Coordinates of C-alpha atoms in Angstrom, one line a residue:
Chain Y
M1 CA 0.0 0.0 0.0
I2 CA 1.4 3.4 -1.0
R3 CA 0.3 6.0 1.3
A4 CA -0.5 9.5 0.1
V5 CA 2.1 12.9 0.8
A6 CA 1.1 16.1 1.6
G7 CA 3.8 17.4 -1.2
R8 CA 6.6 15.9 -2.9
C9 CA 10.5 16.1 -2.0
G10 CA 11.5 17.7 -4.4
A11 CA 9.6 20.9 -3.3
C12 CA 9.9 20.7 -0.1
G13 CA 12.5 23.1 2.0
H14 CA 13.7 20.2 4.3
F15 CA 14.9 18.5 0.8
N16 CA 18.5 19.1 -0.4
N17 CA 19.8 17.5 -3.4
A18 CA 22.5 19.6 -4.5
G19 CA 25.9 17.4 -5.7
A20 CA 27.9 19.7 -3.5
T21 CA 25.7 19.2 -0.5
L22 CA 26.0 15.2 -1.1
E23 CA 29.4 15.4 -1.3
S24 CA 30.1 16.9 1.4
A25 CA 27.6 14.8 3.6
F26 CA 28.6 11.4 2.3
P27 CA 32.4 11.3 3.1
G28 CA 34.5 9.6 0.7
M29 CA 31.9 9.7 -1.8
T30 CA 34.2 11.7 -4.6
T31 CA 36.8 8.8 -4.1
M32 CA 34.8 6.3 -6.6
G33 CA 31.9 8.1 -7.2
S34 CA 30.0 11.7 -7.6
G35 CA 26.8 14.1 -6.5
F36 CA 27.2 14.8 -10.4
A37 CA 26.4 11.7 -11.7
S38 CA 23.5 10.5 -14.0
A39 CA 23.1 7.1 -11.6
R40 CA 22.1 9.3 -8.7
A41 CA 19.0 11.2 -10.4
S42 CA 17.7 13.8 -8.7
D43 CA 17.8 12.2 -4.9
G44 CA 18.7 14.0 -2.2
I45 CA 18.7 14.2 1.6
C46 CA 15.6 14.8 4.0
T47 CA 17.1 17.1 6.8
L48 CA 13.8 16.4 8.5
H49 CA 13.8 12.7 8.4
D50 CA 17.9 12.1 8.1
V51 CA 16.5 10.3 5.4
Y52 CA 18.3 9.8 1.7
L53 CA 15.5 9.7 -1.3
S54 CA 14.1 10.7 -4.4
D55 CA 12.6 14.1 -5.2
R56 CA 9.4 12.1 -6.0
A57 CA 8.9 11.1 -2.1
G58 CA 6.9 13.0 0.1
C59 CA 5.3 13.3 3.6
D60 CA 3.0 14.7 5.3
R61 CA 5.1 17.4 6.8
F62 CA 5.6 19.0 3.7
E63 CA 6.8 22.7 3.7
A64 CA 6.9 24.2 0.4
R65 CA 10.3 26.1 -0.2
A66 CA 10.2 29.6 -0.6
V67 CA 11.3 31.1 -3.8
R68 CA 13.8 33.8 -4.2
Q69 CA 12.3 36.9 -5.5
G70 CA 14.1 38.9 -7.6
Chain U
M1 CA 1.8 25.3 5.1
S2 CA 4.8 27.4 6.3
A3 CA 7.2 28.8 3.6
R4 CA 11.0 27.7 4.4
Q5 CA 14.6 29.4 3.8
S6 CA 15.2 28.2 0.2
S7 CA 17.5 25.5 -0.7
V8 CA 19.8 24.4 -3.5
I9 CA 18.1 22.0 -5.2
D10 CA 19.1 20.2 -8.2
T11 CA 16.3 19.0 -11.0
G12 CA 18.3 17.9 -13.6
R13 CA 16.7 14.8 -14.1
L14 CA 13.9 16.7 -15.7
G15 CA 14.1 18.0 -18.9
W16 CA 17.4 19.0 -21.2
T17 CA 19.3 20.2 -18.2
E18 CA 20.7 17.5 -17.8
L19 CA 22.4 17.6 -20.9
W20 CA 25.0 20.3 -19.8
R21 CA 24.4 19.8 -16.0
K22 CA 25.2 16.2 -15.6
E23 CA 29.3 15.2 -15.7
D24 CA 27.8 11.8 -17.8
W25 CA 27.0 13.9 -20.4
W26 CA 29.7 16.0 -20.1
A27 CA 32.1 12.8 -20.7
V28 CA 29.8 12.1 -23.8
W29 CA 30.1 15.6 -25.3
L30 CA 34.4 15.9 -24.4
G31 CA 34.7 12.0 -25.7
L32 CA 32.9 12.8 -29.0
A33 CA 34.2 15.6 -30.2
A34 CA 38.1 14.2 -29.3
A35 CA 36.9 11.4 -31.6
L36 CA 35.0 13.2 -34.5
V37 CA 38.4 15.9 -34.5
A38 CA 40.4 12.7 -34.4
Y39 CA 38.8 11.2 -37.7
A40 CA 38.2 14.8 -39.4
L41 CA 41.9 15.3 -39.1
F42 CA 42.5 11.6 -40.4
A43 CA 40.4 11.4 -43.2
N44 CA 42.2 14.6 -44.4
G45 CA 45.3 13.0 -44.2
S46 CA 46.3 14.6 -40.9
S47 CA 46.2 13.3 -37.5
I48 CA 45.4 14.4 -34.0
G49 CA 48.4 12.5 -33.0
W50 CA 50.9 15.9 -32.5
L51 CA 48.2 16.7 -29.7
A52 CA 48.3 13.4 -28.1
V53 CA 52.0 13.4 -27.0
A54 CA 53.5 11.1 -23.9
P55 CA 56.3 10.2 -22.9
A56 CA 58.4 7.6 -25.0
K57 CA 60.5 5.1 -23.3
W58 CA 63.8 6.0 -21.5
T59 CA 66.7 4.8 -20.2
T60 CA 68.6 7.9 -19.1
F61 CA 67.6 11.0 -17.4
S62 CA 68.8 13.3 -20.3
Q63 CA 66.8 10.9 -23.0
L64 CA 63.4 12.0 -20.7
L65 CA 64.9 15.4 -20.9
D66 CA 65.4 16.1 -24.7
H67 CA 61.9 14.8 -25.1
F68 CA 60.1 17.2 -23.1
A69 CA 62.5 19.9 -24.5
A70 CA 61.6 18.6 -28.1
N71 CA 57.9 18.4 -27.4
A72 CA 57.6 21.5 -24.9
A73 CA 55.0 23.0 -27.6
R74 CA 53.0 20.0 -28.1
Y75 CA 52.7 19.6 -23.9
I76 CA 51.9 23.1 -23.6
A77 CA 49.4 23.1 -26.7
Q78 CA 47.8 19.8 -24.6
F79 CA 48.0 21.1 -21.2
A80 CA 45.8 24.4 -22.5
I81 CA 43.2 22.6 -24.8
L82 CA 42.6 20.3 -22.1
L83 CA 42.4 22.3 -19.0
G84 CA 40.1 24.6 -21.0
L85 CA 37.8 22.2 -22.2
F86 CA 37.4 20.7 -18.7
S87 CA 36.9 23.9 -17.0
I88 CA 34.4 25.2 -19.1
A89 CA 32.6 21.6 -18.2
A90 CA 33.3 21.5 -14.5
S91 CA 31.8 25.3 -14.4
L92 CA 28.5 24.2 -16.1
I93 CA 28.4 21.1 -14.0
G94 CA 28.9 22.9 -10.8
Y95 CA 32.2 22.3 -9.7
P96 CA 33.6 25.5 -8.2
V97 CA 35.9 26.6 -10.9
R98 CA 38.1 28.8 -9.0
H99 CA 39.1 25.5 -7.0
F100 CA 38.9 23.0 -10.4
V101 CA 41.9 25.2 -12.4
P102 CA 44.9 24.7 -9.6
G103 CA 43.4 21.0 -8.8
F104 CA 43.7 20.0 -12.5
V105 CA 47.4 21.7 -12.9
L106 CA 48.5 19.7 -9.7
I107 CA 46.9 16.8 -11.6
Y108 CA 48.2 17.0 -15.0
V109 CA 51.6 17.4 -13.8
L110 CA 51.6 15.0 -11.5
S111 CA 50.3 12.6 -15.0
V112 CA 53.2 14.0 -16.6
V113 CA 55.4 12.3 -13.6
V114 CA 53.4 9.0 -13.7
F115 CA 53.9 8.7 -17.6
A116 CA 57.6 9.3 -17.1
A117 CA 57.9 7.2 -14.4
G118 CA 56.0 4.4 -16.4
A119 CA 58.2 4.8 -19.4
R120 CA 61.3 4.2 -17.7
D121 CA 62.5 1.2 -19.6
K122 CA 63.5 -0.8 -16.2
A123 CA 59.6 0.1 -14.8
I124 CA 58.6 -3.6 -16.0
Y125 CA 61.3 -5.3 -13.9
Y126 CA 59.7 -3.5 -11.0
N127 CA 56.1 -4.1 -12.2
L128 CA 55.6 -0.4 -11.9
E129 CA 52.8 -0.2 -14.3
P130 CA 51.3 3.8 -14.5
P131 CA 47.7 2.8 -12.4
L132 CA 49.9 1.6 -9.8
I133 CA 52.6 4.5 -9.6
A134 CA 49.2 7.0 -10.3
L135 CA 47.4 4.9 -7.2
A136 CA 50.1 4.7 -4.7
G137 CA 51.6 8.0 -5.3
G138 CA 48.2 9.9 -4.7
L139 CA 47.9 7.7 -1.6
V140 CA 51.1 8.8 -0.4
I141 CA 50.1 12.6 -0.9
S142 CA 46.6 12.6 0.6
N143 CA 47.6 10.6 3.7
L144 CA 51.0 11.3 4.5
I145 CA 52.0 14.9 3.2
G146 CA 48.6 16.4 2.7
L147 CA 47.0 19.2 0.8
P148 CA 44.5 21.6 0.9
R149 CA 41.1 20.1 0.6
W150 CA 40.0 22.7 -1.3
L151 CA 41.6 21.0 -4.2
D152 CA 39.9 18.2 -4.6
A153 CA 37.7 20.4 -6.8
G154 CA 40.3 19.1 -9.5
F155 CA 40.4 15.7 -8.5
R156 CA 37.1 14.4 -10.7
V157 CA 37.8 10.5 -10.4
E158 CA 34.2 9.9 -12.1
F159 CA 34.7 12.2 -15.0
Y160 CA 37.9 11.4 -15.7
I161 CA 37.2 7.6 -16.0
K162 CA 33.8 8.5 -17.9
T163 CA 35.7 10.7 -20.4
G164 CA 38.5 7.8 -21.0
I165 CA 35.5 5.0 -21.3
V166 CA 34.1 6.9 -23.9
L167 CA 37.3 7.6 -25.9
L168 CA 37.9 3.9 -25.4
G169 CA 34.6 3.3 -27.2
A170 CA 36.5 5.1 -30.2
T171 CA 38.9 2.5 -30.3
L172 CA 37.0 -0.8 -29.7
P173 CA 35.4 -2.4 -32.6
F174 CA 31.2 -2.7 -32.3
T175 CA 31.3 -5.8 -34.0
L176 CA 33.1 -7.2 -31.0
V177 CA 30.5 -5.7 -28.7
V178 CA 27.9 -7.1 -30.4
W179 CA 29.9 -10.4 -30.6
A180 CA 30.6 -10.2 -26.3
G181 CA 28.2 -8.6 -25.4
P182 CA 25.7 -11.1 -24.7
V183 CA 28.2 -13.4 -22.7
A184 CA 29.7 -10.3 -21.2
I185 CA 25.7 -9.5 -19.4
L186 CA 25.2 -13.0 -18.9
Q187 CA 28.2 -13.7 -17.0
A188 CA 27.8 -10.4 -15.2
S189 CA 24.3 -10.9 -14.2
I190 CA 25.0 -14.4 -13.0
V191 CA 27.9 -12.7 -10.2
S192 CA 25.8 -9.5 -9.6
I193 CA 22.4 -11.3 -8.8
V194 CA 24.4 -13.9 -6.6
T195 CA 26.3 -11.4 -4.7
F196 CA 23.7 -8.9 -3.9
L197 CA 21.6 -11.9 -2.5
V198 CA 24.7 -13.1 -0.4
I199 CA 25.4 -9.4 1.0
F200 CA 21.6 -9.0 1.5
F201 CA 21.0 -12.2 3.5
T202 CA 24.3 -12.4 5.3
G203 CA 23.3 -8.4 6.7
R204 CA 19.9 -9.2 7.7
Y205 CA 20.8 -12.4 9.4
L206 CA 23.7 -10.0 11.3
G207 CA 20.5 -8.1 12.3
L208 CA 21.1 -5.4 9.5
D209 CA 18.2 -2.9 8.5
R210 CA 16.7 -3.9 5.2
R211 CA 17.9 -0.5 3.6
L212 CA 21.7 -0.8 4.3
A213 CA 21.8 -4.4 3.7
A214 CA 20.2 -3.4 -0.2
T215 CA 22.4 -0.5 -0.1
L216 CA 26.0 -2.9 0.9
G217 CA 24.1 -5.4 -2.0
A218 CA 23.9 -3.0 -4.7
G219 CA 27.6 -1.4 -3.9
G220 CA 29.1 -4.9 -3.8
A221 CA 26.9 -6.4 -6.7
V222 CA 26.8 -3.8 -9.6
C223 CA 28.9 0.0 -9.6
G224 CA 30.2 0.2 -6.6
V225 CA 29.4 3.7 -5.0
S226 CA 27.6 5.0 -7.9
A227 CA 25.3 2.2 -7.1
A228 CA 25.3 2.3 -3.4
I229 CA 23.8 5.9 -3.8
A230 CA 21.4 5.1 -6.3
I231 CA 19.9 2.5 -4.2
A232 CA 20.4 4.0 -1.1
G233 CA 17.8 6.8 -2.5
A234 CA 15.5 4.3 -4.2
V235 CA 14.7 2.3 -1.2
R236 CA 15.5 5.7 1.0
A237 CA 17.9 4.9 3.3
K238 CA 19.2 6.3 6.2
K239 CA 21.3 9.1 5.7
E240 CA 24.3 7.3 7.9
Y241 CA 24.1 4.3 5.5
P242 CA 25.5 5.2 2.0
P243 CA 28.7 6.3 4.0
I244 CA 28.8 3.0 5.3
A245 CA 29.0 1.5 1.9
I246 CA 31.3 3.6 0.6
T247 CA 33.7 2.9 3.0
L248 CA 33.5 -0.4 2.1
V249 CA 33.3 -0.3 -1.8
V250 CA 36.7 2.0 -1.4
L251 CA 38.5 -0.7 0.8
W252 CA 37.5 -3.9 -0.8
A253 CA 38.3 -1.9 -4.3
I254 CA 41.8 -0.6 -3.6
V255 CA 42.3 -4.0 -2.3
M256 CA 41.4 -5.6 -5.8
I257 CA 43.3 -3.0 -7.6
L258 CA 46.3 -5.0 -6.5
A259 CA 45.3 -8.5 -5.6
L260 CA 43.3 -9.2 -8.9
P261 CA 46.4 -8.2 -11.5
L262 CA 48.9 -10.3 -9.3
V263 CA 47.4 -13.0 -9.1
S264 CA 45.8 -13.8 -12.3
R265 CA 49.7 -13.1 -13.1
A266 CA 50.7 -15.8 -10.8
L267 CA 48.1 -17.9 -12.4
H268 CA 49.4 -17.5 -15.8
L269 CA 45.9 -16.1 -16.9
P270 CA 45.5 -15.0 -20.5
A271 CA 45.2 -10.9 -21.0
G272 CA 41.0 -11.2 -22.0
V273 CA 40.9 -13.9 -19.0
G274 CA 42.3 -11.6 -16.2
G275 CA 40.2 -8.7 -17.2
A276 CA 37.0 -10.3 -17.4
W277 CA 37.4 -11.2 -14.4
I278 CA 38.7 -8.1 -13.3
G279 CA 35.4 -6.6 -14.6
T280 CA 33.3 -9.7 -12.9
S281 CA 34.9 -8.9 -9.4
E282 CA 35.7 -5.3 -8.9
F283 CA 33.5 -2.9 -7.5
A284 CA 34.4 0.8 -9.2
D285 CA 34.7 1.6 -12.6
A286 CA 37.9 3.5 -12.1
A287 CA 39.5 1.0 -9.9
G288 CA 38.8 -1.8 -12.2
F289 CA 40.5 0.2 -15.1
A290 CA 43.3 0.7 -12.8
A291 CA 43.5 -3.1 -12.6
A292 CA 42.7 -3.7 -16.0
Q293 CA 45.4 -1.6 -17.2
T294 CA 48.1 -2.7 -15.3
Y295 CA 46.9 -6.1 -16.2
G296 CA 46.9 -5.4 -19.8
G297 CA 50.8 -3.6 -19.0
F298 CA 51.7 -7.3 -17.8
A299 CA 50.8 -8.6 -21.5
A300 CA 52.6 -5.6 -22.9
T301 CA 55.9 -7.0 -21.4
G302 CA 55.4 -10.7 -22.4
A303 CA 54.6 -11.7 -18.8
I304 CA 51.3 -12.9 -19.5
A305 CA 49.8 -14.3 -23.0
G306 CA 47.6 -12.0 -24.9
T307 CA 47.5 -8.2 -25.8
P308 CA 47.1 -5.0 -23.9
D309 CA 44.0 -4.1 -25.6
Q310 CA 42.1 -7.8 -24.6
A311 CA 42.5 -7.2 -20.8
V312 CA 41.1 -3.8 -20.8
W313 CA 38.5 -4.6 -23.7
S314 CA 37.2 -7.6 -21.6
Y315 CA 36.9 -5.7 -18.6
T316 CA 35.1 -3.2 -20.2
L317 CA 32.5 -5.2 -21.8
I318 CA 31.6 -6.9 -18.9
K319 CA 32.1 -4.1 -16.4
V320 CA 30.4 -1.0 -18.1
V321 CA 28.4 -3.3 -20.8
G322 CA 27.7 -6.3 -18.3
R323 CA 26.9 -4.4 -15.0
D324 CA 26.8 -0.6 -15.3
V325 CA 24.1 -0.3 -17.3
W326 CA 21.3 -2.2 -15.4
I327 CA 21.7 0.0 -12.3
G328 CA 18.0 1.9 -13.1
V329 CA 16.7 -1.5 -13.2
W330 CA 17.9 -2.7 -9.9
A331 CA 16.9 0.7 -8.6
L332 CA 13.4 0.1 -9.8
I333 CA 12.5 -3.3 -8.5
L334 CA 14.1 -2.2 -5.4
S335 CA 12.4 0.8 -4.8
I336 CA 8.9 -1.1 -5.2
I337 CA 10.2 -3.7 -2.8
A338 CA 10.8 -0.7 -0.4
V339 CA 7.8 1.3 -1.4
T340 CA 5.3 -1.6 -1.4
R341 CA 6.9 -4.4 1.1
W342 CA 9.0 -2.8 3.7
D343 CA 8.0 -0.3 6.5
V344 CA 7.5 3.1 5.1
A345 CA 6.8 4.7 8.5
E346 CA 7.9 8.2 7.6
T347 CA 8.0 9.1 3.9
G348 CA 5.3 8.2 1.3
G349 CA 5.0 8.3 -2.4
G350 CA 5.1 5.9 -5.3
T351 CA 8.3 4.9 -7.6
D352 CA 8.4 5.3 -11.6
I353 CA 9.4 3.4 -14.4
G354 CA 11.5 6.3 -16.0
Q355 CA 14.3 6.0 -13.0
I356 CA 15.5 3.4 -15.4
W357 CA 16.1 6.1 -17.7
W358 CA 17.2 9.0 -15.1
R359 CA 19.8 6.9 -13.4
F360 CA 21.2 5.2 -16.7
P361 CA 24.8 5.5 -16.8
K362 CA 24.8 7.8 -19.9
F363 CA 28.3 7.6 -20.5
V364 CA 27.7 4.5 -22.1
V365 CA 25.7 6.1 -24.7
G366 CA 28.6 8.1 -25.9
F367 CA 30.8 5.0 -25.4
L368 CA 28.5 3.2 -27.7
L369 CA 28.3 5.9 -30.3
A370 CA 32.0 6.5 -30.5
S371 CA 32.6 2.9 -31.0
V372 CA 30.1 3.0 -33.7
L373 CA 31.1 5.8 -35.3
I374 CA 34.6 5.0 -35.9
T375 CA 33.9 1.6 -36.5
F376 CA 31.8 3.0 -39.4
A377 CA 34.2 5.1 -40.8
V378 CA 37.3 2.3 -41.3
R379 CA 34.6 -0.4 -42.2
N380 CA 36.4 -0.6 -45.5
T381 CA 39.8 -0.7 -44.4
S382 CA 42.1 -3.8 -45.4
F383 CA 43.7 -5.5 -42.2
A384 CA 47.2 -4.3 -43.5
D385 CA 46.0 -0.8 -44.2
Y386 CA 44.2 -0.8 -40.3
N387 CA 47.9 -1.7 -39.0
T388 CA 49.8 0.6 -40.9
V389 CA 48.0 3.6 -41.5
V390 CA 44.5 4.1 -39.1
R391 CA 46.5 2.5 -36.0
P392 CA 49.0 5.0 -35.9
G393 CA 47.1 7.9 -37.3
L394 CA 43.9 7.5 -35.5
V395 CA 43.9 4.7 -33.0
L396 CA 46.8 5.2 -31.4
P397 CA 46.4 9.0 -30.9
I398 CA 43.0 8.1 -29.3
T399 CA 44.2 5.8 -27.2
T400 CA 46.9 7.8 -25.5
L401 CA 44.0 10.9 -24.8
R402 CA 42.5 8.1 -23.4
T403 CA 45.8 7.1 -21.2
W404 CA 45.6 10.5 -20.1
A405 CA 42.1 10.5 -18.8
F406 CA 42.6 7.4 -17.2
T407 CA 45.6 8.6 -15.3
F408 CA 43.7 11.5 -13.9
S409 CA 41.4 9.7 -12.6
F410 CA 43.5 6.7 -11.0
L411 CA 45.8 9.7 -9.6
S412 CA 42.4 11.3 -8.3
I413 CA 41.6 8.3 -6.3
G414 CA 44.9 8.4 -4.2
L415 CA 44.2 11.8 -3.9
T416 CA 40.8 11.5 -2.4
T417 CA 41.4 8.6 -0.4
R418 CA 42.0 10.0 3.0
W419 CA 41.6 7.6 5.2
R420 CA 41.0 9.3 8.5
D421 CA 38.1 10.8 6.8
F422 CA 35.8 8.0 6.0
A423 CA 33.2 7.0 8.1
P424 CA 33.4 3.7 10.4
A425 CA 32.0 0.9 8.9
G426 CA 31.1 -1.3 12.2
A427 CA 31.6 -5.3 12.3
K428 CA 28.5 -6.0 11.0
P429 CA 28.4 -4.2 7.7
F430 CA 32.1 -5.4 7.0
L431 CA 31.1 -8.9 7.8
A432 CA 27.8 -8.9 5.2
F433 CA 29.7 -7.0 2.6
T434 CA 32.9 -9.4 2.9
A435 CA 31.0 -12.6 2.5
G436 CA 29.6 -11.0 -0.9
V437 CA 33.4 -10.1 -1.7
V438 CA 34.5 -13.8 -1.5
V439 CA 31.4 -15.2 -3.4
N440 CA 32.1 -12.8 -6.2
V441 CA 35.6 -13.1 -6.4
G442 CA 34.9 -17.1 -6.3
L443 CA 32.1 -16.9 -9.0
G444 CA 34.0 -14.5 -11.1
F445 CA 37.2 -16.2 -11.2
V446 CA 35.2 -19.7 -11.9
L447 CA 33.2 -17.9 -14.8
S448 CA 36.0 -15.9 -15.9
V449 CA 38.3 -18.9 -16.2
L450 CA 36.6 -22.3 -16.2
V451 CA 33.0 -21.5 -18.3
F452 CA 33.8 -18.6 -20.5
G453 CA 38.0 -19.0 -20.3
N454 CA 38.4 -20.0 -23.9
Y455 CA 36.1 -17.3 -24.9
W456 CA 37.8 -14.7 -23.5
A457 CA 41.2 -15.2 -24.2
T458 CA 40.7 -15.5 -28.0
L459 CA 39.1 -12.0 -27.4
A460 CA 39.5 -10.1 -30.8
K461 CA 41.8 -12.3 -32.1

């Protein structure tokens, strides 16, 4: 059973999937991997749950990311 | 819902931006461009060989100095072009360019040293193959001497190796891919599935969380760190799981860079067979190429039967064609299992079949296109003309450029491996992963040597 969610991680303020951020968060990643590779798609870290997951996942504690103006 | 602080988000998988924001695609562009330029020059009676300069065999130090003096302009041009192209790519991918440039300068200078050391006539007597010199030198510098951490921006192991793989495609006959591809996929699939299951169920037996067991299993069975990261995301692993897998993959991959070529040599395995074993049992692409190129180097000296190309080609077919391309399928299957069967306490949302393509290692597209392009371009060449005209004018210069890219990568492995920075893996993950290593190496030997040995020994003959 797949649970419905309030919003997708990719649009959530708790979610960060920048390549450089992942390379900092995962020690040794650049030795034989990369935060900028196709294989990781757009996965990132949820700082709320401390989980590494797809940007298409989501949860009930979704908080929309602010859009920078100007 | 409240609006939170804006954070950096990568939506590169959506739309065309991936074409210039992922290093896989930049490896395709750079590799294909080099192959096209090389062919265009060759077709017009010239050659890219002037730019593809590297130290020749030398006996005395003065010979080496004479070589550099005579070819200074070629080295300067090569360095400037490589620096320019890689810097442009780096800026668009998102590496910090002001740090990438000095990092690349250091990598290039060290690569010249590695090339020169490997070209010394006595190097073969001491097994001083360039990949091993690069790896050992990098490890010594990073762990005993130390470098500013910001220089890591130029030590892009994956970017360099992927670019080299596309260039390798330009020297690999596509007919060989068609002929050997099915066997490579069969052999690799058997070992990948068995290795994954061994690591996963050993981990479960030892009490590891399913997601950690799956992350470790993918790291050992598919394509090392890249697979571990991909599967961690697919199964929604805890943030601390990927670093555990990274530590174990890197540890065993470096052990295998040394062990597999030396054991293969001790067993007198032909070049193609040793390369196939390395392709089946190494964990990461760059580490495997270091081992396969080392083993090919043994063939060049006559220490084993076969040719250097056979070692690298059989490795490539099994690792790249047989294992890497399936990462998206592994991710899809495991994500479905994770979402539908495992306990999802905190997160929801479904899974998507599109990840088979999103996660596909796109450099493989460049590798295959380069192979098709050059194979088609020289299709009407006689065997004699191939050896006397095409090989020196087109194939060998591209091979030299590939060797530069690989050397950048091998050095970067050593320079980024700071053991004190790695996450502690813990006894249970270590045991689970090591169980997979034992099975992986043993089964890889059986398939590469006993079952398909004759096949790989005669590759490209």
